[in-house]
Amino acid sequence: MQGANLSAVTEFILIGFSIFPHLQLMFFLLFLLMYLFTLLGNLFIMVTIWSERSLHTPMYLFLCALSISEILYTFAIIPRMLADLLSTHHTIALMACASQMFFSFTFGFTHSFLLTVMGYDRYVAICHPLRYNVLMSPRDCACLVAWSWAGGSVIGLLVTSAIFQLTFCGPSEVGHFACHVPPLLKLACGTDVQVVAMGVGLMCITALLGCCLLILLSYAFIVAAILRIPSAEGRHKAFSTCASHLTVVVVHYGFASVIYLKPKGPQSLEGDTLMGTTYTVLTPFLSPIIFSLRNKELKNAMKKTFLSKLYPEKM
């Protein structure tokens, strides 16, 4: 009888924001506006890079790939979350849940790998400027982007395969607005749950910390090189090319560390739900703002592109 019950789990119920019944409409409007801004901001960055020939450089190729990964990451989670905020039925099929987990992990870790690649690009540009065109050739850039996507896909596949080979005992209520690993592990049973939880956690933390350490190493060399520049203007110009990337890295890994490195202990469903919005809604929302405001070259190109659309006869 127990085996029959275990095999009968074909869908989950995403509790999500149903714990805030009186705030759901407000959350819907807020997250919808933030999602639309994220989409439009990243699309505008991509259009600007595509149309402005002066931005056809490795740094902006990586930024374009980063914008694509961000659009796809938010698309894997937020539309479903918005639909649930307006619906009374929050069920999601087992395969749909697995698909959402695969795509969110794939695009999320692709984002992390691309940030690492962008750190390496800044290291080469500042520490080895004479060899930049050789080390960052179009072929090498394409390979770095491809490996970032491949790495994200591998992690997404491994995590999803590990989680969904478990047996889910029920109840089928997932304490989150998306198919996230920790709440799904709470619904699983069997002798291998702890092993899977440790394996998945170790893999994710190792990948994130590995990327973070590589970025820190890149910036250690960058800072050392900048300090050797004799003029203050030269130091400011060199650092300004890194400011937007460094700010996004701090935001991205700051929120990721809160999620993945938080101590074990009793967690409230309300706290976990609100914390989940930091990396699914807030971080993607901030990223195009930071890149467009902190990067002077991109900001000027975006103004030029925007004005050319408004006043084509004057451009």
GROMACS .gro file of C-alpha atoms in nm:
model
  315
    1MET     CA    1   0.000   0.000   0.000
    2GLN     CA    2   0.284   0.234   0.089
    3GLY     CA    3   0.459   0.163  -0.241
    4ALA     CA    4   0.139   0.247  -0.429
    5ASN     CA    5   0.116   0.581  -0.250
    6LEU     CA    6   0.478   0.662  -0.323
    7SER     CA    7   0.444   0.595  -0.696
    8ALA     CA    8   0.123   0.799  -0.721
    9VAL     CA    9   0.298   1.139  -0.689
   10THR     CA   10   0.261   1.291  -1.037
   11GLU     CA   11   0.235   1.658  -0.947
   12PHE     CA   12   0.334   1.909  -0.681
   13ILE     CA   13   0.156   2.206  -0.528
   14LEU     CA   14   0.368   2.522  -0.519
   15ILE     CA   15   0.268   2.704  -0.202
   16GLY     CA   16   0.468   3.012  -0.296
   17PHE     CA   17   0.299   3.342  -0.215
   18SER     CA   18  -0.031   3.186  -0.108
   19ILE     CA   19   0.098   3.240   0.247
   20PHE     CA   20   0.051   3.614   0.177
   21PRO     CA   21  -0.312   3.611   0.055
   22HIS     CA   22  -0.371   3.985   0.099
   23LEU     CA   23  -0.046   4.086  -0.073
   24GLN     CA   24  -0.063   3.868  -0.383
   25LEU     CA   25  -0.196   4.142  -0.615
   26MET     CA   26   0.071   4.383  -0.493
   27PHE     CA   27   0.341   4.119  -0.546
   28PHE     CA   28   0.203   4.044  -0.892
   29LEU     CA   29   0.220   4.407  -1.005
   30LEU     CA   30   0.563   4.462  -0.850
   31PHE     CA   31   0.719   4.146  -0.997
   32LEU     CA   32   0.553   4.202  -1.333
   33LEU     CA   33   0.703   4.551  -1.361
   34MET     CA   34   1.045   4.425  -1.250
   35TYR     CA   35   1.028   4.134  -1.496
   36LEU     CA   36   0.931   4.360  -1.788
   37PHE     CA   37   1.210   4.600  -1.698
   38THR     CA   38   1.456   4.308  -1.685
   39LEU     CA   39   1.348   4.188  -2.028
   40LEU     CA   40   1.348   4.534  -2.188
   41GLY     CA   41   1.676   4.634  -2.022
   42ASN     CA   42   1.860   4.325  -2.142
   43LEU     CA   43   1.706   4.344  -2.489
   44PHE     CA   44   1.807   4.710  -2.516
   45ILE     CA   45   2.164   4.622  -2.416
   46MET     CA   46   2.173   4.347  -2.682
   47VAL     CA   47   2.030   4.576  -2.954
   48THR     CA   48   2.279   4.850  -2.864
   49ILE     CA   49   2.576   4.611  -2.879
   50TRP     CA   50   2.452   4.466  -3.207
   51SER     CA   51   2.394   4.805  -3.375
   52GLU     CA   52   2.701   4.993  -3.244
   53ARG     CA   53   3.017   4.876  -3.421
   54SER     CA   54   3.245   5.028  -3.156
   55LEU     CA   55   3.102   4.774  -2.909
   56HIS     CA   56   3.191   4.472  -3.122
   57THR     CA   57   3.463   4.369  -2.876
   58PRO     CA   58   3.505   4.059  -2.655
   59MET     CA   59   3.386   4.239  -2.340
   60TYR     CA   60   3.053   4.332  -2.498
   61LEU     CA   61   3.017   3.992  -2.668
   62PHE     CA   62   3.031   3.839  -2.319
   63LEU     CA   63   2.785   4.100  -2.191
   64CYS     CA   64   2.547   4.010  -2.474
   65ALA     CA   65   2.573   3.640  -2.381
   66LEU     CA   66   2.515   3.734  -2.017
   67SER     CA   67   2.197   3.923  -2.112
   68ILE     CA   68   2.069   3.620  -2.304
   69SER     CA   69   2.133   3.389  -2.007
   70GLU     CA   70   1.955   3.635  -1.777
   71ILE     CA   71   1.649   3.659  -2.003
   72LEU     CA   72   1.626   3.279  -2.026
   73TYR     CA   73   1.680   3.232  -1.652
   74THR     CA   74   1.398   3.469  -1.558
   75PHE     CA   75   1.174   3.319  -1.830
   76ALA     CA   76   1.217   2.975  -1.670
   77ILE     CA   77   1.078   3.094  -1.336
   78ILE     CA   78   0.896   3.428  -1.330
   79PRO     CA   79   0.608   3.375  -1.580
   80ARG     CA   80   0.495   3.067  -1.385
   81MET     CA   81   0.529   3.259  -1.058
   82LEU     CA   82   0.320   3.548  -1.195
   83ALA     CA   83   0.050   3.307  -1.316
   84ASP     CA   84   0.033   3.142  -0.973
   85LEU     CA   85  -0.008   3.483  -0.806
   86LEU     CA   86  -0.335   3.527  -0.998
   87SER     CA   87  -0.452   3.167  -0.972
   88THR     CA   88  -0.601   2.955  -0.696
   89HIS     CA   89  -0.457   2.636  -0.848
   90HIS     CA   90  -0.083   2.605  -0.794
   91THR     CA   91  -0.023   2.252  -0.915
   92ILE     CA   92   0.271   2.167  -1.140
   93ALA     CA   93   0.329   1.833  -1.312
   94LEU     CA   94   0.634   1.628  -1.217
   95MET     CA   95   0.793   1.667  -1.562
   96ALA     CA   96   0.718   2.040  -1.571
   97CYS     CA   97   0.882   2.074  -1.231
   98ALA     CA   98   1.189   1.884  -1.351
   99SER     CA   99   1.206   2.102  -1.665
  100GLN     CA  100   1.189   2.420  -1.460
  101MET     CA  101   1.467   2.299  -1.232
  102PHE     CA  102   1.687   2.198  -1.526
  103PHE     CA  103   1.651   2.529  -1.710
  104SER     CA  104   1.685   2.747  -1.397
  105PHE     CA  105   2.007   2.570  -1.292
  106THR     CA  106   2.141   2.566  -1.649
  107PHE     CA  107   2.091   2.937  -1.709
  108GLY     CA  108   2.180   3.032  -1.351
  109PHE     CA  109   2.519   2.860  -1.358
  110THR     CA  110   2.581   2.973  -1.717
  111HIS     CA  111   2.543   3.324  -1.577
  112SER     CA  112   2.804   3.251  -1.310
  113PHE     CA  113   3.048   3.104  -1.563
  114LEU     CA  114   3.004   3.403  -1.796
  115LEU     CA  115   3.078   3.642  -1.509
  116THR     CA  116   3.399   3.445  -1.451
  117VAL     CA  117   3.489   3.470  -1.820
  118MET     CA  118   3.426   3.846  -1.809
  119GLY     CA  119   3.665   3.871  -1.514
  120TYR     CA  120   3.931   3.688  -1.717
  121ASP     CA  121   3.866   3.924  -2.009
  122ARG     CA  122   3.930   4.228  -1.785
  123TYR     CA  123   4.246   4.061  -1.649
  124VAL     CA  124   4.385   4.010  -1.999
  125ALA     CA  125   4.287   4.363  -2.110
  126ILE     CA  126   4.458   4.535  -1.816
  127CYS     CA  127   4.748   4.301  -1.733
  128HIS     CA  128   4.839   4.188  -2.087
  129PRO     CA  129   4.709   4.463  -2.320
  130LEU     CA  130   4.962   4.390  -2.598
  131ARG     CA  131   4.852   4.026  -2.616
  132TYR     CA  132   4.480   4.099  -2.581
  133ASN     CA  133   4.391   4.051  -2.950
  134VAL     CA  134   4.578   3.719  -2.954
  135LEU     CA  135   4.444   3.579  -2.626
  136MET     CA  136   4.088   3.704  -2.687
  137SER     CA  137   4.049   3.625  -3.056
  138PRO     CA  138   3.694   3.574  -3.192
  139ARG     CA  139   3.750   3.197  -3.191
  140ASP     CA  140   3.871   3.198  -2.830
  141CYS     CA  141   3.578   3.416  -2.722
  142ALA     CA  142   3.329   3.185  -2.891
  143CYS     CA  143   3.490   2.886  -2.715
  144LEU     CA  144   3.468   3.056  -2.375
  145VAL     CA  145   3.099   3.136  -2.427
  146ALA     CA  146   3.030   2.782  -2.552
  147TRP     CA  147   3.209   2.625  -2.254
  148SER     CA  148   3.009   2.848  -2.019
  149TRP     CA  149   2.681   2.726  -2.169
  150ALA     CA  150   2.805   2.366  -2.172
  151GLY     CA  151   2.909   2.388  -1.806
  152GLY     CA  152   2.574   2.532  -1.705
  153SER     CA  153   2.391   2.258  -1.897
  154VAL     CA  154   2.597   1.983  -1.733
  155ILE     CA  155   2.525   2.115  -1.382
  156GLY     CA  156   2.155   2.158  -1.467
  157LEU     CA  157   2.137   1.800  -1.596
  158LEU     CA  158   2.326   1.650  -1.301
  159VAL     CA  159   2.122   1.835  -1.037
  160THR     CA  160   1.787   1.758  -1.200
  161SER     CA  161   1.874   1.391  -1.259
  162ALA     CA  162   1.990   1.348  -0.900
  163ILE     CA  163   1.679   1.508  -0.749
  164PHE     CA  164   1.419   1.341  -0.968
  165GLN     CA  165   1.557   0.991  -0.933
  166LEU     CA  166   1.446   1.013  -0.568
  167THR     CA  167   1.111   0.883  -0.447
  168PHE     CA  168   0.871   1.153  -0.329
  169CYS     CA  169   0.657   1.045  -0.034
  170GLY     CA  170   0.435   1.343   0.009
  171PRO     CA  171   0.270   1.556   0.109
  172SER     CA  172   0.306   1.707  -0.236
  173GLU     CA  173   0.320   2.070  -0.113
  174VAL     CA  174   0.645   2.245  -0.211
  175GLY     CA  175   0.732   2.529   0.026
  176HIS     CA  176   0.845   2.762  -0.251
  177PHE     CA  177   0.715   2.945  -0.561
  178ALA     CA  178   0.941   2.737  -0.790
  179CYS     CA  179   1.082   2.385  -0.807
  180HIS     CA  180   1.377   2.455  -0.579
  181VAL     CA  181   1.605   2.182  -0.444
  182PRO     CA  182   1.573   2.219  -0.061
  183PRO     CA  183   1.190   2.210  -0.042
  184LEU     CA  184   1.179   1.914  -0.285
  185LEU     CA  185   1.433   1.723  -0.075
  186LYS     CA  186   1.198   1.762   0.224
  187LEU     CA  187   0.934   1.567   0.029
  188ALA     CA  188   1.168   1.284  -0.069
  189CYS     CA  189   1.218   0.963   0.125
  190GLY     CA  190   1.460   0.674   0.111
  191THR     CA  191   1.807   0.592   0.232
  192ASP     CA  192   1.983   0.793  -0.040
  193VAL     CA  193   1.819   1.132   0.026
  194GLN     CA  194   2.104   1.256   0.248
  195VAL     CA  195   2.365   1.136   0.000
  196VAL     CA  196   2.191   1.317  -0.288
  197ALA     CA  197   2.145   1.632  -0.079
  198MET     CA  198   2.514   1.638   0.014
  199GLY     CA  199   2.623   1.563  -0.344
  200VAL     CA  200   2.405   1.834  -0.500
  201GLY     CA  201   2.499   2.088  -0.233
  202LEU     CA  202   2.871   2.012  -0.267
  203MET     CA  203   2.858   2.041  -0.646
  204CYS     CA  204   2.673   2.375  -0.643
  205ILE     CA  205   2.888   2.528  -0.370
  206THR     CA  206   3.209   2.404  -0.538
  207ALA     CA  207   3.105   2.555  -0.873
  208LEU     CA  208   3.007   2.888  -0.718
  209LEU     CA  209   3.314   2.912  -0.496
  210GLY     CA  210   3.538   2.807  -0.787
  211CYS     CA  211   3.397   3.086  -1.004
  212CYS     CA  212   3.422   3.334  -0.719
  213LEU     CA  213   3.785   3.245  -0.645
  214LEU     CA  214   3.882   3.277  -1.012
  215ILE     CA  215   3.720   3.621  -1.024
  216LEU     CA  216   3.898   3.725  -0.704
  217LEU     CA  217   4.228   3.601  -0.848
  218SER     CA  218   4.168   3.799  -1.168
  219TYR     CA  219   4.097   4.116  -0.970
  220ALA     CA  220   4.400   4.065  -0.746
  221PHE     CA  221   4.620   4.081  -1.058
  222ILE     CA  222   4.411   4.370  -1.196
  223VAL     CA  223   4.449   4.578  -0.879
  224ALA     CA  224   4.823   4.511  -0.873
  225ALA     CA  225   4.852   4.622  -1.237
  226ILE     CA  226   4.639   4.935  -1.182
  227LEU     CA  227   4.851   5.042  -0.884
  228ARG     CA  228   5.158   5.037  -1.108
  229ILE     CA  229   5.003   5.294  -1.345
  230PRO     CA  230   5.178   5.624  -1.268
  231SER     CA  231   4.896   5.872  -1.344
  232ALA     CA  232   4.574   5.900  -1.144
  233GLU     CA  233   4.379   5.948  -1.467
  234GLY     CA  234   4.521   5.625  -1.608
  235ARG     CA  235   4.432   5.434  -1.291
  236HIS     CA  236   4.078   5.573  -1.295
  237LYS     CA  237   4.031   5.487  -1.663
  238ALA     CA  238   4.157   5.131  -1.612
  239PHE     CA  239   3.935   5.071  -1.308
  240SER     CA  240   3.628   5.224  -1.475
  241THR     CA  241   3.629   4.941  -1.732
  242CYS     CA  242   3.585   4.693  -1.444
  243ALA     CA  243   3.341   4.884  -1.221
  244SER     CA  244   3.014   4.754  -1.370
  245HIS     CA  245   3.133   4.392  -1.383
  246LEU     CA  246   3.267   4.405  -1.027
  247THR     CA  247   2.940   4.554  -0.897
  248VAL     CA  248   2.731   4.281  -1.065
  249VAL     CA  249   2.966   4.014  -0.926
  250VAL     CA  250   2.923   4.148  -0.572
  251VAL     CA  251   2.543   4.153  -0.608
  252HIS     CA  252   2.527   3.809  -0.775
  253TYR     CA  253   2.756   3.626  -0.532
  254GLY     CA  254   2.628   3.821  -0.234
  255PHE     CA  255   2.275   3.691  -0.279
  256ALA     CA  256   2.397   3.346  -0.390
  257SER     CA  257   2.605   3.308  -0.072
  258VAL     CA  258   2.302   3.396   0.141
  259ILE     CA  259   2.106   3.117  -0.030
  260TYR     CA  260   2.368   2.842  -0.054
  261LEU     CA  261   2.585   2.914   0.251
  262LYS     CA  262   2.319   2.999   0.509
  263PRO     CA  263   2.345   2.790   0.827
  264LYS     CA  264   2.113   2.498   0.876
  265GLY     CA  265   1.832   2.550   1.120
  266PRO     CA  266   1.459   2.620   1.142
  267GLN     CA  267   1.356   2.845   0.854
  268SER     CA  268   1.019   3.017   0.817
  269LEU     CA  269   0.828   2.960   0.494
  270GLU     CA  270   0.767   3.335   0.465
  271GLY     CA  271   1.139   3.411   0.502
  272ASP     CA  272   1.243   3.147   0.248
  273THR     CA  273   0.985   3.271  -0.003
  274LEU     CA  274   1.093   3.634   0.022
  275MET     CA  275   1.462   3.535   0.018
  276GLY     CA  276   1.399   3.340  -0.301
  277THR     CA  277   1.292   3.657  -0.481
  278THR     CA  278   1.639   3.809  -0.432
  279TYR     CA  279   1.805   3.578  -0.684
  280THR     CA  280   1.507   3.516  -0.912
  281VAL     CA  281   1.369   3.872  -0.944
  282LEU     CA  282   1.593   4.131  -0.776
  283THR     CA  283   1.938   4.029  -0.905
  284PRO     CA  284   1.829   4.004  -1.273
  285PHE     CA  285   1.645   4.337  -1.230
  286LEU     CA  286   1.958   4.514  -1.100
  287SER     CA  287   2.202   4.372  -1.354
  288PRO     CA  288   2.102   4.577  -1.665
  289ILE     CA  289   2.073   4.889  -1.447
  290ILE     CA  290   2.428   4.845  -1.318
  291PHE     CA  291   2.577   4.776  -1.661
  292SER     CA  292   2.397   5.067  -1.826
  293LEU     CA  293   2.481   5.318  -1.553
  294ARG     CA  294   2.831   5.212  -1.448
  295ASN     CA  295   2.971   5.151  -1.797
  296LYS     CA  296   3.025   5.490  -1.961
  297GLU     CA  297   3.090   5.352  -2.311
  298LEU     CA  298   2.774   5.141  -2.306
  299LYS     CA  299   2.571   5.425  -2.153
  300ASN     CA  300   2.673   5.665  -2.430
  301ALA     CA  301   2.602   5.403  -2.699
  302MET     CA  302   2.256   5.335  -2.549
  303LYS     CA  303   2.178   5.709  -2.554
  304LYS     CA  304   2.288   5.725  -2.916
  305THR     CA  305   2.076   5.422  -3.011
  306PHE     CA  306   1.772   5.555  -2.824
  307LEU     CA  307   1.799   5.901  -2.981
  308SER     CA  308   1.848   5.754  -3.328
  309LYS     CA  309   1.517   5.568  -3.290
  310LEU     CA  310   1.337   5.883  -3.171
  311TYR     CA  311   1.497   6.127  -3.417
  312PRO     CA  312   1.628   5.923  -3.711
  313GLU     CA  313   1.651   6.231  -3.937
  314LYS     CA  314   1.900   6.401  -3.700
  315MET     CA  315   2.135   6.105  -3.661
   0.00000   0.00000   0.00000
